[in-house]
Amino acid sequence: MKPSILIIEDEKTVRISLKDALTSEGYSVHGVETGAEGIAALHNCSFTVIITDVRLPDVGGMTILQEASSSCQDTPVIVMTAYGSIEDAVTAMRRGAYDYITKPFNLDELLLLVQRAVELREIKDENSRLRKEIHKRFQFPDVIGESPAMQEIFRLIDKVSPTDTSILLQGESGTGKELIASTIHYQSLRKDRPIIRVNCASLPESLIESELFGYEKGAFTGATARKPGRFELADTGTIFLDEIGDLPLAVQTKLLRVLQEQTFERLGGTKTIKVDVRVITATNKELNKEVKNGNFRQDLFYRLNVVPITLPPLRQRREDIPLLIKALTTKFNDQLGTRVTFSDEAIQDLVKYDFPGNVRELQNIIERMLILAEDGTIKRNDLPKHIRKLKSETTPLATLAEVAAEAENSHIRKILQVTGGNKSKAAEILGVSRKTLWEKISSRNIDL
Ligand SMILES: Nc1ncnc2c1ncn2[C@@H]1O[C@H](COP(=O)(O)OP(=O)(O)OP(=O)(O)O)[C@@H](O)[C@H]1O
Ligand SMILES: [Mg+2]
């Protein structure tokens, strides 16, 4: 894209000659006559450089300078001052002008100034792009992944973290649901408050309700003292309800009320307790199917599913596998005091493997390999059998034409063997002319 220049100059002859000169230098130029038009034009910050006269009939150049430095910080502004008014130049520089030029000026001098301003702007843009990238990369240090699918997840996390929205994390086992839940909490305004995790599948139905909402003394046999529930413990923080698909229907009703009103009663209690809790849930079941089958309340599903985040299985983002191997190897090497690395071949095999257990499975493989490693490098043959054996089954990336040619070559070879090297006979059997056969043999280097 061409650099674009905004000229704000009321004197028509100056404006036109500047515009012509800059246009012929390859810039895209927009010229306006008044300060007001200038300010309106710079509002979406689409200009690379701004050139403004300091004395305009309506809004002065200093005001334009101020507007530009507050709304388009990275846009260099060149101020044109009248001959003899050095104070204007000084004021402009103090207020953040990139440079000034005194009228009447030499066009070449101005063009040079513009060129330097454009270069400065490009450097600034590149810097801010790099800064953003570094920020992105280190924003969630525990979550590894650069694939488009993971970047989309990062974008979502960025958006939802500062809000109190309920989040439903879905994805196969080991895709990182728990990791993302805690990442969201630690990116949120509640980060200094607790995140309380409840696994809805590991608690028996009779216990889950009292776990979540607590009980009063004497609520049931064995309730010898009052106990606060996890929702109370999570007050002003986050509750992470893992395996939400396994929550019994009776408890679902109570949870729905907490989500709607942020209130509940302890078991055996009458006092209504009010809490301020952000709810993040996760499941590897397809919750909408559970709704259809009558195992999960539809209204609760809608409440939880305000922002759904579905984590992609590892086999759908294979480009992240080498990255994960590297990071996890470093992590386990540090923990184990080892210095083992994976050979490129071993990494290639792992990239081809489907990882039904996703990142958790990869993590386990790496840890085990590091513990078992005989020397410093893990080679293809050191990998578990079920991963290694994939080697022969993998499909090379070839075009249809290449595959067809390979098949033809092998068939030609066979037929030539059958005919004892007699090409006329072979051509007859193959249904091609001798010439065609000869061409194929010589052009493809078929060894006979
Ligand atoms: N993108 C990732 N980067 C680094 N580590 C990851 C990533 N995703 C998952 N992990 C690691 O893999 C392991 C499994 O992740 P996690 O427990 O979050 O998965 P899950 O989706 O909750 O699985 P399950 O459904 O079985 O409970 C964890 O040790 C986690 O730290
Ligand atoms: Mg989990």
Short mmCIF file of C-alpha atoms in Angstrom, two decimals, residues 241-411:
data_model
loop_
_atom_site.label_atom_id
_atom_site.label_comp_id
_atom_site.label_asym_id
_atom_site.label_seq_id
_atom_site.Cartn_x
_atom_site.Cartn_y
_atom_site.Cartn_z
CA LEU A 241 -17.61 -26.98 37.70
CA ASP A 242 -15.83 -29.78 35.90
CA GLU A 243 -17.72 -32.62 34.21
CA ILE A 244 -20.90 -30.58 34.43
CA GLY A 245 -22.64 -33.12 32.21
CA ASP A 246 -22.68 -35.50 35.18
CA LEU A 247 -24.52 -33.16 37.52
CA PRO A 248 -27.69 -34.86 38.82
CA LEU A 249 -30.95 -33.30 37.62
CA ALA A 250 -32.03 -32.34 41.15
CA VAL A 251 -28.84 -30.33 41.68
CA GLN A 252 -29.18 -28.77 38.23
CA THR A 253 -32.31 -27.00 39.41
CA LYS A 254 -30.53 -25.49 42.37
CA LEU A 255 -27.59 -24.46 40.23
CA LEU A 256 -29.92 -22.73 37.79
CA ARG A 257 -31.24 -20.60 40.62
CA VAL A 258 -27.73 -19.60 41.72
CA LEU A 259 -26.99 -18.56 38.16
CA GLN A 260 -30.18 -16.54 37.87
CA GLU A 261 -30.30 -14.95 41.31
CA GLN A 262 -26.89 -15.64 42.86
CA THR A 263 -28.73 -16.97 45.90
CA PHE A 264 -29.25 -20.35 47.58
CA GLU A 265 -29.82 -21.95 50.98
CA ARG A 266 -27.55 -24.39 52.72
CA LEU A 267 -28.96 -27.91 53.12
CA GLY A 268 -31.28 -27.91 56.11
CA GLY A 269 -31.05 -24.12 56.27
CA THR A 270 -33.62 -21.40 55.79
CA LYS A 271 -31.33 -18.41 55.51
CA THR A 272 -30.86 -17.24 51.94
CA ILE A 273 -27.21 -16.77 51.11
CA LYS A 274 -26.15 -14.36 48.42
CA VAL A 275 -22.90 -14.86 46.57
CA ASP A 276 -21.02 -13.17 43.75
CA VAL A 277 -19.47 -16.02 41.79
CA ARG A 278 -18.37 -16.39 38.23
CA VAL A 279 -19.21 -19.81 36.83
CA ILE A 280 -16.99 -21.69 34.42
CA THR A 281 -18.05 -25.19 33.46
CA ALA A 282 -16.47 -27.96 31.42
CA THR A 283 -17.51 -31.25 29.93
CA ASN A 284 -16.30 -33.75 27.39
CA LYS A 285 -19.88 -34.83 26.76
CA GLU A 286 -21.89 -33.17 24.05
CA LEU A 287 -24.16 -31.23 26.31
CA ASN A 288 -26.80 -30.45 23.69
CA LYS A 289 -27.21 -34.20 23.18
CA GLU A 290 -27.61 -34.65 26.94
CA VAL A 291 -30.33 -32.00 26.74
CA LYS A 292 -32.07 -33.89 23.96
CA ASN A 293 -31.88 -37.12 25.93
CA GLY A 294 -33.43 -35.45 28.95
CA ASN A 295 -30.34 -35.75 31.14
CA PHE A 296 -29.62 -32.06 31.26
CA ARG A 297 -31.97 -29.13 31.79
CA GLN A 298 -32.27 -27.02 28.68
CA ASP A 299 -32.65 -23.75 30.59
CA LEU A 300 -29.50 -24.51 32.57
CA PHE A 301 -27.67 -25.36 29.36
CA TYR A 302 -28.54 -21.95 27.91
CA ARG A 303 -27.42 -20.23 31.10
CA LEU A 304 -24.07 -21.99 31.14
CA ASN A 305 -23.50 -21.77 27.44
CA VAL A 306 -23.41 -17.96 27.19
CA VAL A 307 -19.95 -18.21 25.69
CA PRO A 308 -19.08 -21.68 24.45
CA ILE A 309 -15.40 -22.44 23.93
CA THR A 310 -14.65 -25.69 22.16
CA LEU A 311 -11.07 -26.85 22.39
CA PRO A 312 -9.82 -28.57 19.24
CA PRO A 313 -8.35 -32.07 19.52
CA LEU A 314 -4.60 -32.18 19.02
CA ARG A 315 -4.89 -34.13 15.74
CA GLN A 316 -6.71 -31.13 14.26
CA ARG A 317 -3.83 -28.80 15.03
CA ARG A 318 -0.79 -30.94 14.36
CA GLU A 319 1.40 -27.89 13.79
CA ASP A 320 1.29 -27.38 17.57
CA ILE A 321 2.78 -30.81 18.28
CA PRO A 322 6.49 -29.90 17.74
CA LEU A 323 5.93 -26.78 19.83
CA LEU A 324 4.37 -28.79 22.65
CA ILE A 325 7.13 -31.39 22.47
CA LYS A 326 9.74 -28.68 22.84
CA ALA A 327 8.06 -26.89 25.72
CA LEU A 328 7.08 -30.02 27.61
CA THR A 329 10.54 -31.56 27.15
CA THR A 330 12.10 -28.46 28.67
CA LYS A 331 9.63 -28.60 31.53
CA PHE A 332 10.26 -32.26 32.36
CA ASN A 333 14.01 -31.96 31.83
CA ASP A 334 13.99 -29.24 34.47
CA GLN A 335 11.92 -31.34 36.83
CA LEU A 336 13.90 -34.53 36.31
CA GLY A 337 17.31 -32.94 36.05
CA THR A 338 17.83 -34.53 32.63
CA ARG A 339 18.91 -33.06 29.28
CA VAL A 340 17.12 -35.24 26.79
CA THR A 341 15.95 -34.10 23.36
CA PHE A 342 13.76 -35.65 20.68
CA SER A 343 15.30 -36.39 17.29
CA ASP A 344 13.64 -34.79 14.27
CA GLU A 345 12.51 -38.21 13.09
CA ALA A 346 10.87 -38.97 16.42
CA ILE A 347 9.12 -35.61 16.31
CA GLN A 348 7.90 -36.36 12.78
CA ASP A 349 6.39 -39.64 13.96
CA LEU A 350 4.69 -37.95 16.87
CA VAL A 351 3.26 -35.30 14.54
CA LYS A 352 1.61 -38.07 12.53
CA TYR A 353 0.11 -39.80 15.55
CA ASP A 354 -3.56 -39.11 16.33
CA PHE A 355 -3.39 -38.64 20.13
CA PRO A 356 -6.79 -39.85 21.28
CA GLY A 357 -5.78 -38.59 24.75
CA ASN A 358 -4.70 -35.24 23.29
CA VAL A 359 -2.19 -33.04 25.13
CA ARG A 360 -2.38 -35.15 28.29
CA GLU A 361 -1.32 -38.22 26.30
CA LEU A 362 1.54 -36.33 24.63
CA GLN A 363 2.62 -35.05 28.02
CA ASN A 364 2.63 -38.56 29.49
CA ILE A 365 4.60 -39.93 26.55
CA ILE A 366 7.23 -37.23 26.88
CA GLU A 367 7.61 -37.70 30.60
CA ARG A 368 7.92 -41.46 30.24
CA MET A 369 10.41 -41.18 27.37
CA LEU A 370 12.58 -38.80 29.35
CA ILE A 371 12.66 -41.11 32.35
CA LEU A 372 13.44 -44.15 30.20
CA ALA A 373 15.92 -42.47 27.85
CA GLU A 374 19.20 -44.37 27.63
CA ASP A 375 21.17 -41.53 26.12
CA GLY A 376 20.53 -37.87 25.38
CA THR A 377 18.42 -38.30 22.25
CA ILE A 378 15.11 -40.02 21.74
CA LYS A 379 15.07 -41.63 18.34
CA ARG A 380 12.24 -42.97 16.25
CA ASN A 381 12.86 -46.50 17.52
CA ASP A 382 12.62 -45.40 21.14
CA LEU A 383 9.01 -44.33 20.67
CA PRO A 384 6.19 -46.58 21.90
CA LYS A 385 5.29 -49.23 19.29
CA HIS A 386 1.80 -47.96 18.57
CA ILE A 387 3.25 -44.62 17.48
CA ARG A 388 6.22 -45.99 15.57
CA LYS A 389 4.24 -48.41 13.46
CA LEU A 390 2.49 -45.53 11.80
CA LYS A 391 5.61 -44.83 9.83
CA SER A 392 4.84 -47.24 7.00
CA GLU A 393 1.20 -46.26 6.87
CA THR A 394 1.76 -42.59 6.33
CA THR A 395 0.90 -41.12 2.98
CA PRO A 396 3.51 -39.00 1.25
CA LEU A 397 2.23 -35.66 0.01
CA ALA A 398 2.09 -36.34 -3.71
CA THR A 399 -0.01 -35.05 -6.58
CA LEU A 400 -2.41 -37.36 -8.40
CA ALA A 401 -0.15 -37.21 -11.45
CA GLU A 402 2.83 -38.35 -9.38
CA VAL A 403 0.85 -41.22 -7.88
CA ALA A 404 -0.44 -42.25 -11.32
CA ALA A 405 3.07 -42.11 -12.80
CA GLU A 406 4.47 -44.20 -9.94
CA ALA A 407 1.76 -46.84 -10.51
CA GLU A 408 2.44 -46.87 -14.26
CA ASN A 409 6.17 -47.23 -13.73
CA SER A 410 5.78 -50.20 -11.48
CA HIS A 411 3.36 -51.87 -13.90
#
